[in-house]
Coordinates of C-alpha atoms and ligand atoms in Angstrom, one line a residue:
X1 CA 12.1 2.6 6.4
X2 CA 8.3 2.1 7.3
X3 CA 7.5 -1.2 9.0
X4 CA 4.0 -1.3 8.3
X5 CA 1.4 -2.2 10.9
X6 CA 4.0 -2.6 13.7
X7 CA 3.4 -0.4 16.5
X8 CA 0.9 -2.3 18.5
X9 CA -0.7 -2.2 22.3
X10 CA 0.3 -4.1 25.2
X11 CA -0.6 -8.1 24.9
X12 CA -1.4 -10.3 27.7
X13 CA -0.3 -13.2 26.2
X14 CA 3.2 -11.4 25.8
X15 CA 2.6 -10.6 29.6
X16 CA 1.3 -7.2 28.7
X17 CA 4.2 -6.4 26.3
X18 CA 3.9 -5.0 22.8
X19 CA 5.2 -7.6 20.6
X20 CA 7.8 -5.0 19.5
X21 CA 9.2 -5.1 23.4
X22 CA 8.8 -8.8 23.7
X23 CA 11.0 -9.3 20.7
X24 CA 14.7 -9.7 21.0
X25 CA 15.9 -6.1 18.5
X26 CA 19.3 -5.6 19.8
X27 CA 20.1 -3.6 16.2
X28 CA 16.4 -1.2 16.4
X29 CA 18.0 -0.5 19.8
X30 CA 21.4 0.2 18.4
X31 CA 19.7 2.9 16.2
X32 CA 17.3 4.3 19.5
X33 CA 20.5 4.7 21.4
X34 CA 22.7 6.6 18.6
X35 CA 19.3 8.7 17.4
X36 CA 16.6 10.6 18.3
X37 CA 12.6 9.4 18.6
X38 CA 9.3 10.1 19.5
X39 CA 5.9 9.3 18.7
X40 CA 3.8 10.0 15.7
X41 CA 0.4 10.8 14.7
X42 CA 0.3 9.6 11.0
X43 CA -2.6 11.5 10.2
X44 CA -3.7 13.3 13.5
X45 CA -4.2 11.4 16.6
X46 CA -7.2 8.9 17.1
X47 CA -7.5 8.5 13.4
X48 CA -7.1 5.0 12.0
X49 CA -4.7 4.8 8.6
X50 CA -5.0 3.2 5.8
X51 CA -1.4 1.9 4.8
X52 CA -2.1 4.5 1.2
X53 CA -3.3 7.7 3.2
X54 CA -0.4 6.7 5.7
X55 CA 2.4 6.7 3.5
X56 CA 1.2 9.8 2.3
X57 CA 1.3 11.8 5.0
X58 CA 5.0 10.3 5.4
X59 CA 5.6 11.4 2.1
X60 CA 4.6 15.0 3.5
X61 CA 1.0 15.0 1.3
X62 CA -2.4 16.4 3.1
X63 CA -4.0 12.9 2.0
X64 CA -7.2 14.8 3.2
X65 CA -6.7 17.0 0.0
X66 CA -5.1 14.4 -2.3
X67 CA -6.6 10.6 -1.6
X68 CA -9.7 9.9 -3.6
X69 CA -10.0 6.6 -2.7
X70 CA -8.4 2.9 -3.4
X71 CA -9.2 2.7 -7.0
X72 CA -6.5 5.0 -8.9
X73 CA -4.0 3.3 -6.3
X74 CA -4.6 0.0 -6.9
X75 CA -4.2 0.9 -10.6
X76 CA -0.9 2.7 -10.2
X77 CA 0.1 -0.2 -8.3
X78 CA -0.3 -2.3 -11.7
X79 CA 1.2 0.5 -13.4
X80 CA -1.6 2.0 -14.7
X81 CA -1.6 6.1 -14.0
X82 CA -4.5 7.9 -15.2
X83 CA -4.4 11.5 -15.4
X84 CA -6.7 13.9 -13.5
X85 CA -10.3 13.5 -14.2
X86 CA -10.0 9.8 -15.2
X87 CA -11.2 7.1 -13.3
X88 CA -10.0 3.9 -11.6
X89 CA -11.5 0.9 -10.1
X90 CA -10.9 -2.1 -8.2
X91 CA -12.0 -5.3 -10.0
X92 CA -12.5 -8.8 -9.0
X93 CA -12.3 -11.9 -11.3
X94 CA -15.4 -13.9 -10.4
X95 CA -17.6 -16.8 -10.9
X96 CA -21.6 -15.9 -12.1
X97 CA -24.2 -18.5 -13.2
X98 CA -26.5 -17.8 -15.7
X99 CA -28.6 -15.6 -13.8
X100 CA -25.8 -13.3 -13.1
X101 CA -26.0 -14.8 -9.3
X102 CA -21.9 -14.6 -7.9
X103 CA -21.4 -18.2 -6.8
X104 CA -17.7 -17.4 -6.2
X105 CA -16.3 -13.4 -6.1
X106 CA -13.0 -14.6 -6.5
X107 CA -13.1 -17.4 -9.3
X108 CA -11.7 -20.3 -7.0
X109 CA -8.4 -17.9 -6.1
X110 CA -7.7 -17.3 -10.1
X111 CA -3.9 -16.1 -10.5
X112 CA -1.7 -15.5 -13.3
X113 CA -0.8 -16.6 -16.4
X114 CA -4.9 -16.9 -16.8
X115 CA -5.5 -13.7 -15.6
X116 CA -2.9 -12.5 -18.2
X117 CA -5.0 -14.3 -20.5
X118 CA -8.3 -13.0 -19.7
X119 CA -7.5 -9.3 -19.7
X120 CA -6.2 -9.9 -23.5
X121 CA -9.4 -9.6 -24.8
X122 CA -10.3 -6.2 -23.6
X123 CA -7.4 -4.8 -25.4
X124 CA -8.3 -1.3 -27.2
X125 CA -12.0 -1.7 -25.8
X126 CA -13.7 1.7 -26.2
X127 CA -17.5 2.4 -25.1
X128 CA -19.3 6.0 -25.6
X129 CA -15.8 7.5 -26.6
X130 CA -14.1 6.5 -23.1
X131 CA -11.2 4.7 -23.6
X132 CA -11.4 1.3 -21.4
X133 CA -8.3 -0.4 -19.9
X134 CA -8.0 -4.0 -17.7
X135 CA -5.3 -5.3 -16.3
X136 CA -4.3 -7.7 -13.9
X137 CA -3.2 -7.6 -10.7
X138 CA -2.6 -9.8 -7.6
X139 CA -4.2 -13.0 -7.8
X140 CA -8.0 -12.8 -8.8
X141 CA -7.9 -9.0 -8.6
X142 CA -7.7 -6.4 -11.7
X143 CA -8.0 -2.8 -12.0
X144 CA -10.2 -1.3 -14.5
X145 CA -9.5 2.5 -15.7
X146 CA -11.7 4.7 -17.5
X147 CA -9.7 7.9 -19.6
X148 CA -11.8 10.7 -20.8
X149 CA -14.0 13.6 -21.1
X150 CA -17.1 13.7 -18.6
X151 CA -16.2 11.2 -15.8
X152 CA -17.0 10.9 -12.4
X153 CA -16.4 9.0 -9.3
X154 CA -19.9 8.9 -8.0
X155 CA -20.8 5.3 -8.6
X156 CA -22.0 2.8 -6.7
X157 CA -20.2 -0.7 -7.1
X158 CA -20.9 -3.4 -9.3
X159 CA -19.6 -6.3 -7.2
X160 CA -22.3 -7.3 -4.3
X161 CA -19.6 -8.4 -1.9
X162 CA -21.6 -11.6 -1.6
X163 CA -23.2 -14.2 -3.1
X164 CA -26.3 -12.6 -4.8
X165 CA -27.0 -10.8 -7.9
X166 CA -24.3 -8.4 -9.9
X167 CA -25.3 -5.0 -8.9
X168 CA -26.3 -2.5 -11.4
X169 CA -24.1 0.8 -10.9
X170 CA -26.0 3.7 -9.9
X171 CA -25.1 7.1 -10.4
X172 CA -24.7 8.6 -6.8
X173 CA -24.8 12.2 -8.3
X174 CA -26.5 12.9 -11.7
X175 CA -23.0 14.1 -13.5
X176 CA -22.4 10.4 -12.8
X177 CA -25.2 8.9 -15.3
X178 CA -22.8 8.6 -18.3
X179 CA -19.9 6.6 -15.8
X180 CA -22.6 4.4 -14.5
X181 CA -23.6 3.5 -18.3
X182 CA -20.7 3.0 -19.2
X183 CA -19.6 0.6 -16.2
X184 CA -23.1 -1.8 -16.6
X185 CA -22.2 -2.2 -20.4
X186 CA -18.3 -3.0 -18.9
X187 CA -19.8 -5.6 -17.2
X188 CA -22.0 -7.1 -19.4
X189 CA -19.4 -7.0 -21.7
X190 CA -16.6 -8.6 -19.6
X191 CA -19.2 -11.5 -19.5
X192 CA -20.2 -11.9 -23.1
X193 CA -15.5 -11.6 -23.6
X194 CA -14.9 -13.9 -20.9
X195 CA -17.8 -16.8 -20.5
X196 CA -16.5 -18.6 -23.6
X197 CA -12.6 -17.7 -23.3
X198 CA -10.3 -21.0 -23.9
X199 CA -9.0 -20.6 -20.2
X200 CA -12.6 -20.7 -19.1
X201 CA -13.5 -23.6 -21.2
X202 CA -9.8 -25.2 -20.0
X203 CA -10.9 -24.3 -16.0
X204 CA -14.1 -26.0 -16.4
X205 CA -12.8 -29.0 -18.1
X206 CA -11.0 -28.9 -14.8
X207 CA -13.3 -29.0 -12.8
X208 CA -12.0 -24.9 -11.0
X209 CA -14.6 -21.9 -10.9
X210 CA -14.3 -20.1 -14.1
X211 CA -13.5 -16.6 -13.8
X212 CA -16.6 -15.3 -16.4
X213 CA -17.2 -11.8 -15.2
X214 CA -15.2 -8.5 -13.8
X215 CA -16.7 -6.6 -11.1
X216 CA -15.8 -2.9 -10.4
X217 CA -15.8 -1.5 -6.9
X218 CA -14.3 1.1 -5.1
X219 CA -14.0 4.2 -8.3
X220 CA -11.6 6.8 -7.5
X221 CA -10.6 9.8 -9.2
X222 CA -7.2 10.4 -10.4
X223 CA -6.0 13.2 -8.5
X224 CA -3.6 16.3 -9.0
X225 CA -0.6 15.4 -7.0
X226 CA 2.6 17.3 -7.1
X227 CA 5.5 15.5 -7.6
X228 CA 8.3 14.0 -5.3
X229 CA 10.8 15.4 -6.8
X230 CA 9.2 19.0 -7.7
X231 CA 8.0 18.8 -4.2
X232 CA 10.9 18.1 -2.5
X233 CA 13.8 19.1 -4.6
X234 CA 15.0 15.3 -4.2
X235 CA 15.2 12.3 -6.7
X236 CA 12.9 9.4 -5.1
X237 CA 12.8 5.7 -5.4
X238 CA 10.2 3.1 -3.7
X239 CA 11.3 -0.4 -2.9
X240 CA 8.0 -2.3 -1.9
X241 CA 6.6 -5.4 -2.4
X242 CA 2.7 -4.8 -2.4
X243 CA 1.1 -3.8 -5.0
X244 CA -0.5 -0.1 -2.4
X245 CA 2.5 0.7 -1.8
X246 CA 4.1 0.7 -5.4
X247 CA 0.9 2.6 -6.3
X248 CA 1.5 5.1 -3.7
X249 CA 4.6 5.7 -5.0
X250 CA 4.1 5.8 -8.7
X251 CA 1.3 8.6 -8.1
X252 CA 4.2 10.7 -6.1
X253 CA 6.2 10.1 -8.7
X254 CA 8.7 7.6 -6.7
X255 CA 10.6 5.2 -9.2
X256 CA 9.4 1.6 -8.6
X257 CA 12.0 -0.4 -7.8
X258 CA 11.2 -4.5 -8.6
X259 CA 13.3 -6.4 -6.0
X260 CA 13.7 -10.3 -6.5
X261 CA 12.2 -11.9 -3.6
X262 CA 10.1 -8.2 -2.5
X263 CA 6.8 -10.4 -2.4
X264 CA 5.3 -8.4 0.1
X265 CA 4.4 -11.3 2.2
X266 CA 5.6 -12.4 5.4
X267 CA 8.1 -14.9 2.6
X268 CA 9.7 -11.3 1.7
X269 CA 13.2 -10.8 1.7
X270 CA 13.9 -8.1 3.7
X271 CA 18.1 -7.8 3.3
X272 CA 17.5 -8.1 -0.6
X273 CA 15.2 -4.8 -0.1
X274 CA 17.7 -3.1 2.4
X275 CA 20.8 -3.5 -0.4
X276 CA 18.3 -2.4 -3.5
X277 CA 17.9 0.8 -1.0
X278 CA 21.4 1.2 -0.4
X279 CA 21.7 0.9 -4.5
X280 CA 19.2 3.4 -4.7
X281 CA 20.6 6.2 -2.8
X282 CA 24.2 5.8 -5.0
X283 CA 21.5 7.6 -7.6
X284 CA 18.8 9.0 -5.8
X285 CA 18.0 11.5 -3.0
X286 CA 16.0 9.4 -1.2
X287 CA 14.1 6.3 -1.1
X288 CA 11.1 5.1 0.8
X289 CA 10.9 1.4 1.8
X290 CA 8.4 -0.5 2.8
X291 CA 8.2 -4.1 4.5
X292 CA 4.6 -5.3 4.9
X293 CA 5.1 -8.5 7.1
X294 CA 4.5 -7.1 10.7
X295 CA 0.9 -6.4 9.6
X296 CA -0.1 -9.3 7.7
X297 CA 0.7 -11.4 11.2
X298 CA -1.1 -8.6 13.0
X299 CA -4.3 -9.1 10.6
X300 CA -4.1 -12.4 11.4
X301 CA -3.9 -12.3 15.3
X302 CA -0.9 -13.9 15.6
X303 CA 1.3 -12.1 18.1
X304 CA 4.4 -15.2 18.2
X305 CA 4.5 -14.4 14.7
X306 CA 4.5 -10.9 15.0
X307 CA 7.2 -11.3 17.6
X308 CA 9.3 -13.6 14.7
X309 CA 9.1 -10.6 11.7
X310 CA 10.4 -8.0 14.3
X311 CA 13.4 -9.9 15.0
X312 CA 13.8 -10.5 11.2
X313 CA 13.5 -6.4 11.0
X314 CA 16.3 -6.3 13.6
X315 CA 18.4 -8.8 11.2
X316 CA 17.6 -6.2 8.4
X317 CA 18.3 -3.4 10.7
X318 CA 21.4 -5.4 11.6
X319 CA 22.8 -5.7 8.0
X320 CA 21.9 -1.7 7.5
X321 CA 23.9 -0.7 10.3
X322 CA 27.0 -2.3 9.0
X323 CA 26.4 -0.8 5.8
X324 CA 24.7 2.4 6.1
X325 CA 27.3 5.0 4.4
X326 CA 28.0 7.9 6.8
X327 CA 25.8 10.6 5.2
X328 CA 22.6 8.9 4.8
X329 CA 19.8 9.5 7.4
X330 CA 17.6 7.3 8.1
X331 CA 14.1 6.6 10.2
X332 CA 12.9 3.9 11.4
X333 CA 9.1 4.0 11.3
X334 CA 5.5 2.5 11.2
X335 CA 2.8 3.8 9.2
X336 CA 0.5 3.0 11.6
X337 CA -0.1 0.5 14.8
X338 CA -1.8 -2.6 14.1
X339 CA -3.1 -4.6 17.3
X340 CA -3.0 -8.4 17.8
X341 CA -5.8 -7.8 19.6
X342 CA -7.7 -5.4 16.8
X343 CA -6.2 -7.5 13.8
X344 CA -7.1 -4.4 11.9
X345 CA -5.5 -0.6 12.4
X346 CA -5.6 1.5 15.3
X347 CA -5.3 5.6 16.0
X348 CA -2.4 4.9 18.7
X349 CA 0.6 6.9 17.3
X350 CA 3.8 4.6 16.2
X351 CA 7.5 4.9 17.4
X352 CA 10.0 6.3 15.3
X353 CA 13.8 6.4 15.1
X354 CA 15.8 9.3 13.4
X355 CA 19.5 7.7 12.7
X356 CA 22.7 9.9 11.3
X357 CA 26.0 10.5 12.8
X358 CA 26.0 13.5 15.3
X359 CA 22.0 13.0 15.6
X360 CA 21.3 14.1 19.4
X361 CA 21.0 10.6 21.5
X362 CA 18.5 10.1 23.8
X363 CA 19.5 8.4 27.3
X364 CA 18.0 5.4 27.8
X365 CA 16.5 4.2 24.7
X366 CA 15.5 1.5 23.0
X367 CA 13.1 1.3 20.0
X368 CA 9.8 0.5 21.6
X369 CA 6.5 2.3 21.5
X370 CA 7.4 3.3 25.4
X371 CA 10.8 4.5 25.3
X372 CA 9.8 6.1 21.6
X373 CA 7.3 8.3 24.2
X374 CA 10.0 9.7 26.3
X375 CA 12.5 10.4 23.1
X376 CA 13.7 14.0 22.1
X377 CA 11.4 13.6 19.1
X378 CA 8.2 14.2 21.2
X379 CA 5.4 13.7 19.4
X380 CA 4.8 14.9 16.2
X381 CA 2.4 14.0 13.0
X382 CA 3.6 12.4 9.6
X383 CA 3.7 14.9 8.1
X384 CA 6.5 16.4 10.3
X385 CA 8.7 13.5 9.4
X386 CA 9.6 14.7 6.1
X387 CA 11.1 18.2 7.0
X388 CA 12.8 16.6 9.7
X389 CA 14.7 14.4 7.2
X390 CA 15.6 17.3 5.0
X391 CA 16.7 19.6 7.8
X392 CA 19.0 16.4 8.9
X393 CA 20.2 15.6 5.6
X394 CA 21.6 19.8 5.3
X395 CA 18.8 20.4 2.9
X396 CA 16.5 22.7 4.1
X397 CA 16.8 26.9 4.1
X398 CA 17.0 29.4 6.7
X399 CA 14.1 31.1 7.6
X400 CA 14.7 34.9 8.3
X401 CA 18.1 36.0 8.9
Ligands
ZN1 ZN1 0.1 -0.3 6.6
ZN2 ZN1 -3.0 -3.6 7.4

């Protein structure tokens, strides 16, 4: 159960609390008290997450060895999974003039069903012998993937993150000339598909940015990844509701499991996700979940709210300790801290809870980033979380004798 972003540091406005103290969390408690914690390093201490590389070291991956970058997760997330050498992007629906100048990089907020509409086009699309795919993904984003011989990642992006001229892709390495090429024609193309398309021409008649270009950004590899389930010996699910975390998931291997009302915004519904784990585990081995709200308030600063998700957390943790079957083990966990004060990740090490029946309890607890510091867990990194789990959950072998 990762709460992402929410370990944090001590507030003033909370009176120097964390807004995980300050909130009221009598069922978090109920599972300090009953279980074991500590404090974790994600990735090694003083280094800052990402909520990918993060939940792949909890998945017990190096993501030193396996992340290449956003790209191939961002398409996974859409469902999109390349295979090794191919190469992903992150793409942006925007608005260009007629001098290829960005006057808005994300096409006045463009969602679906036009996005739908304005990938159709690129449907079977190959240039130079690569095989092109678009597809769309949250609101004015897409992800673009490249599958074939001779690819590389080494390209610089297309989008200029501002409001200036469409960048020309440069190769960054000179195996990279042919990917470049083939993303500038992309572009050009997406323009000469897009500029006339019937929602455009709808869009303007309305008076909304049209969406008349794609910009790539942000190419990734598609790595070699072992998965879940070879790794592990264990069926996997994933029950998330943002788009990263899905695509983390479908890399490993995870099953994607699409909960009604998972939004992965701070609207989520977090029992729904709780019971669609429960369902999982009647079926599967394990199953990560993620609930994304405690960051997005953190991003924005807003330590009351941040406060509010936690004690809707403690409701969810509430309805999984009156349903929690005997032999499941669970942890409680963040997969990284995100300051009010930052509004962006930190290096501090998060607080985690390890729940299951005859689970040594620590005196004193409650589930806090302080009293996680004094817990029988110690300190560990992510990637100790995993084989803690399956030594738990009777799984793992003896060593020696
Ligand atoms: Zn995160
Ligand atoms: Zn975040």
């Amino acid at each position: 159960m990762v709460m992402d972003g929410l370990g944090d540091r001590a507030v003033k406005q909370l009176h120097w609390k964390t807004p995980l103290q300050a909130a009221v969390r009598p069922n978090l408690n109920w599972f300090a008290e009953h279980g074991s914690s500590g404090i974790v390093d994600i990735i090694g201490p003083g280094i800052r997450p990402g909520s990918d590389t993060s939940h792949l070291s909890i998945l017990g991956y190096d993501p030193y060895k396996v992340y290449t970058g956003r790209g191939p997760i961002e398409a996974a997330g859409t469902g999109l999974v390349g295979k090794k050498g191919d190469v992903a992007f992150r793409c942006n629906f925007a608005t260009v003039d007629d001098n290829m100048v960005v006057t808005d990089r994300r096409a006045g907020r463009i969602k679906e069903p036009d996005t739908t509409e304005l990938v159709r086009p690129f449907d079977g699309m190959v240039i130079d012998g690569i095989k092109v795919v678009v597809k769309e993904a949250t609101e004015h984003r897409a992800v673009l993937l490249l599958s074939g011989p001779g690819l590389s990642a080494k390209v610089s992006d297309a989008d200029p993150h501002g409001s200036t001229k469409v960048h020309e892709v440069i190769p960054l390495e000179p195996e990279a000339k042919k990917t470049a090429k083939i993303v500038n024609a992309f572009v050009k193309k997406s323009y000469s598909l897009l500029n006339d398309h019937p929602v455009n021409l709808r869009r303007a008649s309305e008076k909304q940015p049209v969406a008349n270009i794609l910009l790539p950004r942000g190419a990734g590899m598609f790595p070699e990844i072992v998965p879940f389930e070879e790794k592990w010996d264990m069926t996997g699910s994933c029950v998330a509701g943002v788009s990263l975390i899905k695509g983390i998931g479908r890399i490993c291997g995870l099953d994607i499991v699409e909960v009604p009302g998972a939004t992965g915004g701070l609207d989520t519904d977090m029992i729904a996700k709780a019971k669609a784990s429960l369902q999982q585990l009647e079926s599967r081995d394990f199953v990560l979940m993620n609930i994304k709200a405690a960051d997005i308030a953190a991003h924005d600063g807003d330590a009351a709210k941040k406060v509010a998700v936690i004690e809707r957390l403690d409701d969810m943790a509430g309805f999984l300790h009156a349903t929690l079957p005997e032999d499941v083990v669970v942890a409680f966990v963040a997969d990284h801290c995100t300051p009010i004060e930052m509004q962006d990740h930190s290096g501090d090490p998060v607080p985690l809870t390890i729940y299951c029946p005859g689970m040594v309890r620590d005196t004193g607890a409650t589930f806090d980033e302080a009293a996680a510091s004094q817990g029988g867990l110690g300190r560990i990194r992510g990637k100790d979380i995993m084989p803690i789990l399956y030594d738990k959950a009777g799984r793992s072998e003896k060593f020696g004798a």
